[in-house]
Amino acid sequence: MPATPVRHPELLELRSEFPLLARSTYLNTCSLGARSERSRTSLDRVLEQWDGLGARAWYGHWLGELDGLREDLGKTIGVPAGEVALAPNVSAALAVMASALDQVHRGDAGTLERLGAAGITAGTGPRTRVVTTALDFPTIGHQWLARAPLGVELVVIPSPDGLTVPLDAFAAAIDERTALVATGHVFFTTGAVNDLNALAELCHDRGALLLIDAYQATGIVPTDVTADGVDIYVSGTLKWLLGGSGTAFCWVRPALYNALVPTTTGWFSGSRQFAFEVDALAFAADARRYELGTPSMPSAAIARGGLEVVREVGVVRMSERTRDLGDLLISLADEAGLSVRAVRDAERRGGIVAVEVAEPKPVVDALAAEGIIVDYRPGIVRCSPAFYNTEDEVRLLVERLSAYVPDSQDSL
Ligand SMILES: Cc1ncc(COP(=O)(O)O)c(C=O)c1O
């Protein structure tokens, strides 16, 4: 058992706001956060506005709601609403950003000069490479694999321990051919946290940009994206922001707006959106320049409900309780003889604790039949207790998991 108790039991008062928690032992927030009743209230409001006003709801309410959503998202990483670009998912946000990097890959002189003005000394030649890691989410790699016909080369750094990717390995992979390093803030299978400041320094020293996929971090890892030195940050509401699918976002360091001009775009990116000019495109002065088309209002409403809970709890309390529950899970799993694949230092871990199981699917299915929801990735059962989980739920998970994993039973 960990020496320190799990902090912030007061947050358990919020459990009653999440119907899913009464119906199951839900330990899978890293896949999909539970829905709060606030999301239903806010969704109902949007549906009412739709029924009452039809298209007039856009002007009367919904454009303002979208500004509110940008503001809510910005608060999670310490930036104002104007620096947040909405996207339907992280892949779409990445596609827009990848399009803005094509000129860097080609070594376009004007683009490199504008990067220089923003403090990125990228030299004068083409930078055809994008560096990522074997532990990153596939959509990161896919963006640049899809650009292979344009001469873009993806470099994938292996993970020596299957848990983390050391800074030295990043340092060795980044050179004068590197346009971008694209990696996670928290790796999606191992929960290991990358050091953003150190990565930014490595990239910038070598004239490369840093893109962070923070889907597994936003909401539970305190982040000040400006101070962390990140250039491009993408994330979404599906998981730790408790806001369901259909809402993601992108932040770009404003000094880079002039250098990173997208070629994948849509009418929400224009400065004169409602002038309806088919023959003219002037990008918005703020981050909307990286947006595409009409956002899903039901998704936006659901997301705002979740973000309200996150704001009320605060990222620091979220982080402390999530990591304490992770510590508890690790120590109980150790005691039960399960093979844990997680970073032991809670400060370097997000909300994921993986347990090695050769064939995880039948185990996850058997747990689900008992009402215990976790998920699996190749070779692991992925567990992710969140602030709204109890210590007893974590205990139950480990007890039942050990019953289904033959090796751990032997050692009990
Ligand atoms: C680290 C990470 N990135 C991205 C995604 C999802 O990307 P998208 O919004 O494109 O589905 C996930 C999970 O679904 C994830 O864990």
Tab-separated table of C-alpha atoms and ligand atoms in Angstrom:
chain	number	residue	atom	x	y	z
A	1	MET	CA	0.000	0.000	0.000
A	2	PRO	CA	1.316	3.493	-0.714
A	3	ALA	CA	2.464	5.419	2.372
A	4	THR	CA	0.386	8.478	1.424
A	5	PRO	CA	-3.399	8.357	1.278
A	6	VAL	CA	-5.186	9.118	-1.988
A	7	ARG	CA	-5.745	12.859	-1.971
A	8	HIS	CA	-8.960	14.806	-2.564
A	9	PRO	CA	-11.651	12.372	-1.416
A	10	GLU	CA	-13.942	15.450	-1.430
A	11	LEU	CA	-14.112	15.043	-5.219
A	12	LEU	CA	-16.134	11.875	-4.793
A	13	GLU	CA	-19.124	14.141	-4.153
A	14	LEU	CA	-19.156	14.692	-7.911
A	15	ARG	CA	-19.706	10.988	-8.630
A	16	SER	CA	-23.468	11.403	-8.597
A	17	GLU	CA	-23.177	13.679	-11.622
A	18	PHE	CA	-21.891	10.802	-13.776
A	19	PRO	CA	-24.574	8.125	-14.450
A	20	LEU	CA	-21.986	5.700	-15.840
A	21	LEU	CA	-20.304	5.440	-12.442
A	22	ALA	CA	-23.450	4.050	-10.838
A	23	ARG	CA	-23.808	1.440	-13.555
A	24	SER	CA	-20.285	0.063	-13.703
A	25	THR	CA	-16.835	0.096	-12.150
A	26	TYR	CA	-15.492	2.458	-14.763
A	27	LEU	CA	-11.703	2.600	-14.994
A	28	ASN	CA	-11.277	3.550	-18.642
A	29	THR	CA	-11.186	7.349	-18.751
A	30	CYS	CA	-8.098	7.277	-20.978
A	31	SER	CA	-10.384	5.859	-23.681
A	32	LEU	CA	-13.540	7.833	-23.018
A	33	GLY	CA	-14.276	10.055	-20.032
A	34	ALA	CA	-17.613	9.551	-18.274
A	35	ARG	CA	-20.422	11.985	-19.134
A	36	SER	CA	-21.657	14.397	-16.527
A	37	GLU	CA	-25.236	15.589	-16.174
A	38	ARG	CA	-23.957	19.061	-17.007
A	39	SER	CA	-23.289	17.824	-20.533
A	40	ARG	CA	-26.884	16.664	-20.817
A	41	THR	CA	-28.173	20.028	-19.554
A	42	SER	CA	-26.024	21.907	-21.979
A	43	LEU	CA	-26.954	19.576	-24.859
A	44	ASP	CA	-30.651	19.955	-24.040
A	45	ARG	CA	-30.208	23.731	-24.198
A	46	VAL	CA	-28.720	23.531	-27.690
A	47	LEU	CA	-31.524	21.241	-28.852
A	48	GLU	CA	-34.093	23.669	-27.419
A	49	GLN	CA	-32.419	26.540	-29.248
A	50	TRP	CA	-32.482	24.515	-32.450
A	51	ASP	CA	-36.216	23.789	-32.032
A	52	GLY	CA	-37.005	27.371	-31.085
A	53	LEU	CA	-34.875	29.354	-33.478
A	54	GLY	CA	-33.664	27.139	-36.305
A	55	ALA	CA	-30.719	28.729	-38.106
A	56	ARG	CA	-31.136	31.934	-36.109
A	57	ALA	CA	-29.667	29.982	-33.185
A	58	TRP	CA	-26.251	30.379	-34.843
A	59	TYR	CA	-26.274	34.135	-34.458
A	60	GLY	CA	-28.307	34.316	-31.270
A	61	HIS	CA	-26.422	31.630	-29.340
A	62	TRP	CA	-24.144	29.186	-31.065
A	63	LEU	CA	-21.336	31.357	-32.388
A	64	GLY	CA	-21.069	32.700	-28.843
A	65	GLU	CA	-21.083	29.124	-27.507
A	66	LEU	CA	-18.153	28.327	-29.787
A	67	ASP	CA	-16.261	31.332	-28.426
A	68	GLY	CA	-17.059	30.003	-24.954
A	69	LEU	CA	-15.754	26.589	-25.956
A	70	ARG	CA	-12.485	28.104	-27.239
A	71	GLU	CA	-12.197	29.951	-23.935
A	72	ASP	CA	-12.881	26.794	-21.866
A	73	LEU	CA	-10.270	24.842	-23.826
A	74	GLY	CA	-7.742	27.674	-23.620
A	75	LYS	CA	-8.048	27.720	-19.825
A	76	THR	CA	-6.841	24.122	-19.627
A	77	ILE	CA	-3.446	25.152	-21.038
A	78	GLY	CA	-3.213	28.781	-19.930
A	79	VAL	CA	-4.041	30.631	-23.177
A	80	PRO	CA	-6.860	32.979	-24.239
A	81	ALA	CA	-9.771	31.926	-26.466
A	82	GLY	CA	-8.278	33.685	-29.488
A	83	GLU	CA	-5.320	31.303	-29.459
A	84	VAL	CA	-7.493	28.176	-29.736
A	85	ALA	CA	-8.524	26.663	-33.084
A	86	LEU	CA	-11.403	24.189	-32.935
A	87	ALA	CA	-11.259	20.909	-34.852
A	88	PRO	CA	-13.581	17.899	-35.024
A	89	ASN	CA	-10.785	15.549	-33.950
A	90	VAL	CA	-7.030	15.538	-33.484
A	91	SER	CA	-6.457	13.971	-36.899
A	92	ALA	CA	-8.154	16.908	-38.627
A	93	ALA	CA	-6.132	19.396	-36.560
A	94	LEU	CA	-2.961	17.522	-37.499
A	95	ALA	CA	-3.913	17.496	-41.183
A	96	VAL	CA	-4.224	21.292	-41.118
A	97	MET	CA	-0.873	21.658	-39.359
A	98	ALA	CA	0.807	19.142	-41.659
A	99	SER	CA	-0.382	21.225	-44.616
A	100	ALA	CA	1.223	24.298	-43.045
A	101	LEU	CA	4.551	22.473	-42.841
A	102	ASP	CA	4.791	21.528	-46.508
A	103	GLN	CA	6.674	24.733	-47.283
A	104	VAL	CA	9.158	23.958	-44.522
A	105	HIS	CA	9.750	20.508	-46.007
A	106	ARG	CA	10.380	22.109	-49.385
A	107	GLY	CA	12.771	24.661	-47.898
A	108	ASP	CA	10.736	27.624	-49.177
A	109	ALA	CA	12.953	30.657	-48.567
A	110	GLY	CA	10.149	32.994	-47.445
A	111	THR	CA	8.782	30.431	-44.995
A	112	LEU	CA	12.211	29.761	-43.483
A	113	GLU	CA	12.777	33.491	-43.149
A	114	ARG	CA	9.465	33.891	-41.322
A	115	LEU	CA	10.373	30.968	-39.061
A	116	GLY	CA	13.628	32.779	-38.313
A	117	ALA	CA	11.658	35.895	-37.352
A	118	ALA	CA	9.776	33.695	-34.857
A	119	GLY	CA	13.028	32.438	-33.348
A	120	ILE	CA	13.345	29.121	-35.222
A	121	THR	CA	16.647	29.159	-37.093
A	122	ALA	CA	15.895	26.519	-39.684
A	123	GLY	CA	18.702	27.414	-42.113
A	124	THR	CA	18.121	27.614	-45.849
A	125	GLY	CA	17.682	24.047	-47.096
A	126	PRO	CA	14.737	21.659	-47.251
A	127	ARG	CA	13.744	19.892	-44.060
A	128	THR	CA	12.084	16.740	-45.237
A	129	ARG	CA	11.921	14.819	-41.989
A	130	VAL	CA	9.362	14.494	-39.215
A	131	VAL	CA	10.490	12.676	-36.090
A	132	THR	CA	8.073	10.715	-33.918
A	133	THR	CA	8.362	7.694	-31.604
A	134	ALA	CA	7.249	4.083	-31.518
A	135	LEU	CA	5.050	4.926	-28.504
A	136	ASP	CA	3.027	7.629	-30.240
A	137	PHE	CA	-0.565	7.397	-31.400
A	138	PRO	CA	-0.816	6.143	-35.007
A	139	THR	CA	-2.549	9.229	-36.359
A	140	ILE	CA	0.656	11.190	-35.694
A	141	GLY	CA	2.721	8.958	-37.945
A	142	HIS	CA	-0.013	8.616	-40.539
A	143	GLN	CA	-0.101	12.351	-41.268
A	144	TRP	CA	3.439	12.273	-42.546
A	145	LEU	CA	3.440	8.763	-43.993
A	146	ALA	CA	0.626	10.040	-46.214
A	147	ARG	CA	3.016	12.759	-47.391
A	148	ALA	CA	5.677	10.309	-48.559
A	149	PRO	CA	4.732	11.044	-52.200
A	150	LEU	CA	5.693	14.684	-51.482
A	151	GLY	CA	9.140	13.539	-50.309
A	152	VAL	CA	8.415	13.712	-46.577
A	153	GLU	CA	10.205	11.091	-44.505
A	154	LEU	CA	8.962	9.826	-41.131
A	155	VAL	CA	11.629	8.890	-38.589
A	156	VAL	CA	10.337	6.662	-35.760
A	157	ILE	CA	12.480	6.532	-32.621
A	158	PRO	CA	12.214	3.163	-30.877
A	159	SER	CA	11.571	2.896	-27.143
A	160	PRO	CA	14.371	0.945	-25.445
A	161	ASP	CA	12.244	-0.089	-22.444
A	162	GLY	CA	8.772	-0.141	-24.028
A	163	LEU	CA	7.765	2.587	-21.559
A	164	THR	CA	9.590	5.801	-22.387
A	165	VAL	CA	11.768	7.439	-25.022
A	166	PRO	CA	14.886	9.023	-23.503
A	167	LEU	CA	15.858	12.588	-24.376
A	168	ASP	CA	19.178	11.300	-25.739
A	169	ALA	CA	17.302	9.278	-28.322
A	170	PHE	CA	15.394	12.400	-29.402
A	171	ALA	CA	18.657	14.360	-29.504
A	172	ALA	CA	20.259	11.751	-31.754
A	173	ALA	CA	17.301	11.752	-34.163
A	174	ILE	CA	16.908	15.517	-34.669
A	175	ASP	CA	19.200	17.204	-37.185
A	176	GLU	CA	19.261	19.784	-39.986
A	177	ARG	CA	16.849	17.602	-42.004
A	178	THR	CA	14.192	17.708	-39.276
A	179	ALA	CA	11.240	20.047	-39.783
A	180	LEU	CA	9.246	18.802	-36.830
A	181	VAL	CA	9.276	16.548	-33.807
A	182	ALA	CA	5.741	15.256	-33.206
A	183	THR	CA	5.181	13.299	-30.029
A	184	GLY	CA	2.868	12.879	-27.069
A	185	HIS	CA	2.830	14.748	-23.797
A	186	VAL	CA	1.758	11.442	-22.220
A	187	PHE	CA	2.210	8.216	-24.192
A	188	PHE	CA	-1.134	6.540	-24.842
A	189	THR	CA	-0.223	2.996	-23.809
A	190	THR	CA	2.391	3.502	-21.104
A	191	GLY	CA	1.278	6.759	-19.481
A	192	ALA	CA	4.856	8.084	-19.430
A	193	VAL	CA	5.179	11.891	-19.473
A	194	ASN	CA	7.559	13.636	-21.850
A	195	ASP	CA	9.522	16.678	-20.645
A	196	LEU	CA	8.168	19.429	-22.899
A	197	ASN	CA	10.711	22.091	-21.982
A	198	ALA	CA	13.634	19.781	-22.630
A	199	LEU	CA	12.148	18.616	-25.931
A	200	ALA	CA	11.487	22.201	-27.025
A	201	GLU	CA	15.070	23.145	-26.287
A	202	LEU	CA	16.415	20.188	-28.288
A	203	CYS	CA	14.185	21.044	-31.244
A	204	HIS	CA	14.859	24.758	-31.251
A	205	ASP	CA	18.638	24.306	-30.916
A	206	ARG	CA	18.475	22.337	-34.147
A	207	GLY	CA	16.043	24.630	-35.982
A	208	ALA	CA	13.109	22.211	-35.727
A	209	LEU	CA	9.568	22.742	-34.449
A	210	LEU	CA	7.870	20.797	-31.647
A	211	LEU	CA	4.308	19.478	-31.977
A	212	ILE	CA	2.742	17.900	-28.892
A	213	ASP	CA	-0.227	15.524	-29.010
A	214	ALA	CA	-1.565	16.040	-25.518
A	215	TYR	CA	-4.730	13.976	-25.753
A	216	GLN	CA	-3.661	11.888	-22.751
A	217	ALA	CA	-2.490	14.890	-20.734
A	218	THR	CA	-4.864	17.839	-21.045
A	219	GLY	CA	-6.909	18.127	-17.873
A	220	ILE	CA	-4.644	15.964	-15.698
A	221	VAL	CA	-1.129	17.273	-16.328
A	222	PRO	CA	-0.757	20.941	-15.371
A	223	THR	CA	0.361	22.673	-18.548
A	224	ASP	CA	1.364	26.198	-19.437
A	225	VAL	CA	1.884	25.710	-23.119
A	226	THR	CA	3.664	29.030	-23.630
A	227	ALA	CA	6.146	28.527	-20.788
A	228	ASP	CA	6.725	24.937	-21.905
A	229	GLY	CA	8.127	26.181	-25.220
A	230	VAL	CA	5.788	24.110	-27.390
A	231	ASP	CA	5.180	25.309	-30.971
A	232	ILE	CA	2.033	23.361	-31.834
A	233	TYR	CA	-0.273	21.630	-29.342
A	234	VAL	CA	-3.211	19.381	-30.248
A	235	SER	CA	-5.703	17.751	-27.928
A	236	GLY	CA	-9.384	16.930	-27.547
A	237	THR	CA	-12.231	16.390	-25.116
A	238	LEU	CA	-12.885	12.666	-25.462
A	239	LYS	CA	-10.886	11.541	-22.461
A	240	TRP	CA	-9.698	13.524	-19.439
A	241	LEU	CA	-11.728	16.621	-20.385
A	242	LEU	CA	-14.943	14.576	-20.010
A	243	GLY	CA	-16.414	16.187	-23.112
A	244	GLY	CA	-17.153	13.317	-25.498
A	245	SER	CA	-16.281	12.938	-29.158
A	246	GLY	CA	-16.436	15.602	-31.845
A	247	THR	CA	-14.378	18.328	-30.155
A	248	ALA	CA	-10.627	18.723	-30.465
A	249	PHE	CA	-8.399	21.752	-30.712
A	250	CYS	CA	-5.086	23.108	-31.774
A	251	TRP	CA	-2.868	25.812	-30.329
A	252	VAL	CA	-0.031	27.353	-32.349
A	253	ARG	CA	2.514	29.739	-30.854
A	254	PRO	CA	1.160	33.048	-32.214
A	255	ALA	CA	4.651	34.177	-33.316
A	256	LEU	CA	4.507	31.297	-35.831
A	257	TYR	CA	1.229	32.296	-37.523
A	258	ASN	CA	3.033	34.080	-40.357
A	259	ALA	CA	5.361	31.164	-41.030
A	260	LEU	CA	2.826	28.334	-40.695
A	261	VAL	CA	0.226	29.064	-43.345
A	262	PRO	CA	-2.203	26.184	-43.916
A	263	THR	CA	-3.085	24.837	-47.346
A	264	THR	CA	-5.817	22.599	-45.905
A	265	THR	CA	-8.504	25.010	-44.793
A	266	GLY	CA	-12.196	25.951	-44.686
A	267	TRP	CA	-14.484	28.934	-44.401
A	268	PHE	CA	-14.231	29.185	-40.612
A	269	SER	CA	-10.580	30.202	-41.052
A	270	GLY	CA	-11.289	33.469	-42.874
A	271	SER	CA	-11.165	36.949	-41.405
A	272	ARG	CA	-14.324	37.860	-43.353
A	273	GLN	CA	-16.226	34.633	-42.873
A	274	PHE	CA	-19.670	36.136	-43.335
A	275	ALA	CA	-18.757	38.154	-46.430
A	276	PHE	CA	-19.104	34.872	-48.371
A	277	GLU	CA	-16.355	35.675	-50.854
A	278	VAL	CA	-15.568	32.630	-52.960
A	279	ASP	CA	-12.679	34.382	-54.704
A	280	ALA	CA	-10.786	35.775	-51.712
A	281	LEU	CA	-9.190	34.235	-48.655
A	282	ALA	CA	-7.653	36.304	-45.903
A	283	PHE	CA	-6.897	34.215	-42.842
A	284	ALA	CA	-8.247	35.329	-39.472
A	285	ALA	CA	-5.710	37.193	-37.362
A	286	ASP	CA	-6.181	34.744	-34.503
A	287	ALA	CA	-6.037	30.944	-34.247
A	288	ARG	CA	-9.258	30.541	-36.208
A	289	ARG	CA	-6.937	30.625	-39.227
A	290	TYR	CA	-6.386	26.900	-38.526
A	291	GLU	CA	-10.081	25.981	-38.394
A	292	LEU	CA	-12.040	24.163	-41.098
A	293	GLY	CA	-15.858	24.197	-41.381
A	294	THR	CA	-19.014	24.181	-39.282
A	295	PRO	CA	-18.426	22.626	-35.842
A	296	SER	CA	-20.897	20.108	-34.395
A	297	MET	CA	-23.006	22.075	-31.904
A	298	PRO	CA	-24.231	18.987	-29.994
A	299	SER	CA	-20.582	17.980	-29.521
A	300	ALA	CA	-19.641	21.506	-28.474
A	301	ALA	CA	-22.451	21.570	-25.902
A	302	ILE	CA	-21.470	18.185	-24.462
A	303	ALA	CA	-17.839	19.276	-24.316
A	304	ARG	CA	-18.686	22.465	-22.441
A	305	GLY	CA	-20.453	20.436	-19.741
A	306	GLY	CA	-17.354	18.310	-19.164
A	307	LEU	CA	-15.041	21.302	-19.259
A	308	GLU	CA	-17.127	22.965	-16.566
A	309	VAL	CA	-16.442	20.009	-14.262
A	310	VAL	CA	-12.726	20.083	-15.115
A	311	ARG	CA	-12.594	23.807	-14.345
A	312	GLU	CA	-14.417	23.347	-11.061
A	313	VAL	CA	-12.104	20.554	-9.927
A	314	GLY	CA	-8.990	22.211	-11.325
A	315	VAL	CA	-6.151	20.508	-13.173
A	316	VAL	CA	-3.957	20.328	-10.053
A	317	ARG	CA	-6.517	18.389	-8.006
A	318	MET	CA	-7.296	16.222	-11.057
A	319	SER	CA	-3.633	15.454	-11.430
A	320	GLU	CA	-2.984	14.704	-7.763
A	321	ARG	CA	-5.912	12.363	-7.308
A	322	THR	CA	-5.357	10.590	-10.637
A	323	ARG	CA	-1.717	9.939	-9.851
A	324	ASP	CA	-2.440	8.795	-6.288
A	325	LEU	CA	-4.978	6.290	-7.594
A	326	GLY	CA	-2.351	5.174	-10.127
A	327	ASP	CA	0.139	4.647	-7.279
A	328	LEU	CA	-2.448	2.608	-5.400
A	329	LEU	CA	-3.154	0.483	-8.467
A	330	ILE	CA	0.557	-0.150	-9.022
A	331	SER	CA	1.262	-1.160	-5.451
A	332	LEU	CA	-1.770	-3.478	-5.271
A	333	ALA	CA	-0.877	-5.026	-8.629
A	334	ASP	CA	2.707	-5.556	-7.434
A	335	GLU	CA	1.422	-7.249	-4.305
A	336	ALA	CA	-0.835	-9.471	-6.402
A	337	GLY	CA	2.106	-10.553	-8.546
A	338	LEU	CA	0.816	-8.837	-11.690
A	339	SER	CA	3.396	-7.525	-14.114
A	340	VAL	CA	2.960	-3.743	-14.187
A	341	ARG	CA	4.269	-1.741	-17.132
A	342	ALA	CA	4.206	1.820	-15.806
A	343	VAL	CA	6.536	4.602	-14.769
A	344	ARG	CA	6.941	4.342	-10.991
A	345	ASP	CA	7.604	8.028	-10.398
A	346	ALA	CA	4.105	9.516	-10.258
A	347	GLU	CA	5.420	12.906	-11.409
A	348	ARG	CA	6.474	11.296	-14.699
A	349	ARG	CA	3.206	9.393	-15.170
A	350	GLY	CA	-0.187	10.471	-16.516
A	351	GLY	CA	-3.424	8.596	-15.840
A	352	ILE	CA	-2.589	5.241	-17.408
A	353	VAL	CA	-1.328	2.095	-15.697
A	354	ALA	CA	-0.780	-0.913	-17.940
A	355	VAL	CA	-0.663	-4.500	-16.733
A	356	GLU	CA	1.087	-6.982	-19.001
A	357	VAL	CA	-1.198	-9.786	-20.153
A	358	ALA	CA	-0.192	-11.895	-23.147
A	359	GLU	CA	-3.776	-12.197	-24.404
A	360	PRO	CA	-5.596	-9.227	-22.916
A	361	LYS	CA	-8.898	-9.283	-24.830
A	362	PRO	CA	-10.536	-12.284	-23.077
A	363	VAL	CA	-9.472	-10.821	-19.717
A	364	VAL	CA	-10.964	-7.414	-20.517
A	365	ASP	CA	-14.149	-9.072	-21.776
A	366	ALA	CA	-14.443	-11.193	-18.615
A	367	LEU	CA	-13.992	-8.095	-16.438
A	368	ALA	CA	-16.622	-6.256	-18.502
A	369	ALA	CA	-19.048	-9.139	-17.918
A	370	GLU	CA	-18.627	-8.394	-14.202
A	371	GLY	CA	-19.186	-4.680	-14.794
A	372	ILE	CA	-15.528	-3.655	-14.551
A	373	ILE	CA	-14.572	-1.578	-17.572
A	374	VAL	CA	-10.958	-1.264	-18.669
A	375	ASP	CA	-9.492	-1.751	-22.133
A	376	TYR	CA	-6.615	-3.407	-23.913
A	377	ARG	CA	-3.849	-2.737	-26.353
A	378	PRO	CA	-1.457	-5.382	-27.712
A	379	GLY	CA	0.043	-7.244	-24.721
A	380	ILE	CA	-1.501	-5.066	-22.009
A	381	VAL	CA	-4.654	-4.397	-20.042
A	382	ARG	CA	-4.880	-0.610	-19.884
A	383	CYS	CA	-6.342	0.806	-16.670
A	384	SER	CA	-7.018	4.469	-16.043
A	385	PRO	CA	-8.630	5.494	-12.767
A	386	ALA	CA	-9.799	9.120	-12.752
A	387	PHE	CA	-10.610	11.635	-10.012
A	388	TYR	CA	-14.140	10.241	-9.706
A	389	ASN	CA	-12.978	6.703	-8.920
A	390	THR	CA	-12.807	5.283	-5.412
A	391	GLU	CA	-9.985	3.347	-3.817
A	392	ASP	CA	-12.377	0.392	-3.474
A	393	GLU	CA	-12.932	0.368	-7.227
A	394	VAL	CA	-9.191	0.138	-7.773
A	395	ARG	CA	-8.979	-2.695	-5.217
A	396	LEU	CA	-11.812	-4.571	-6.923
A	397	LEU	CA	-10.115	-4.212	-10.303
A	398	VAL	CA	-6.821	-5.648	-9.063
A	399	GLU	CA	-8.563	-8.477	-7.223
A	400	ARG	CA	-10.581	-9.524	-10.282
A	401	LEU	CA	-7.736	-8.947	-12.709
A	402	SER	CA	-5.472	-11.244	-10.720
A	403	ALA	CA	-8.163	-13.890	-10.778
A	404	TYR	CA	-8.055	-13.871	-14.589
A	405	VAL	CA	-4.297	-13.637	-15.098
A	406	PRO	CA	-2.863	-17.126	-14.516
A	407	ASP	CA	0.703	-16.133	-13.533
A	408	SER	CA	-0.416	-13.747	-10.818
A	409	GLN	CA	-2.677	-16.430	-9.334
A	410	ASP	CA	0.306	-18.732	-9.042
A	411	SER	CA	2.197	-16.176	-7.015
A	412	LEU	CA	-0.686	-15.255	-4.716
B	1	LIG	C1	-2.588	10.254	-27.782
B	1	LIG	C2	-3.809	10.227	-28.657
B	1	LIG	N1	-3.847	10.991	-29.756
B	1	LIG	C3	-4.930	11.019	-30.543
B	1	LIG	C4	-6.046	10.262	-30.246
B	1	LIG	C5	-7.278	10.312	-31.113
B	1	LIG	O1	-7.167	11.110	-32.248
B	1	LIG	P1	-8.474	11.536	-33.044
B	1	LIG	O2	-9.096	12.690	-32.319
B	1	LIG	O3	-7.986	11.927	-34.386
B	1	LIG	O4	-9.383	10.357	-33.102
B	1	LIG	C6	-6.031	9.436	-29.108
B	1	LIG	C7	-7.157	8.566	-28.692
B	1	LIG	O5	-8.145	8.308	-29.274
B	1	LIG	C8	-4.886	9.429	-28.300
B	1	LIG	O6	-4.832	8.666	-27.194
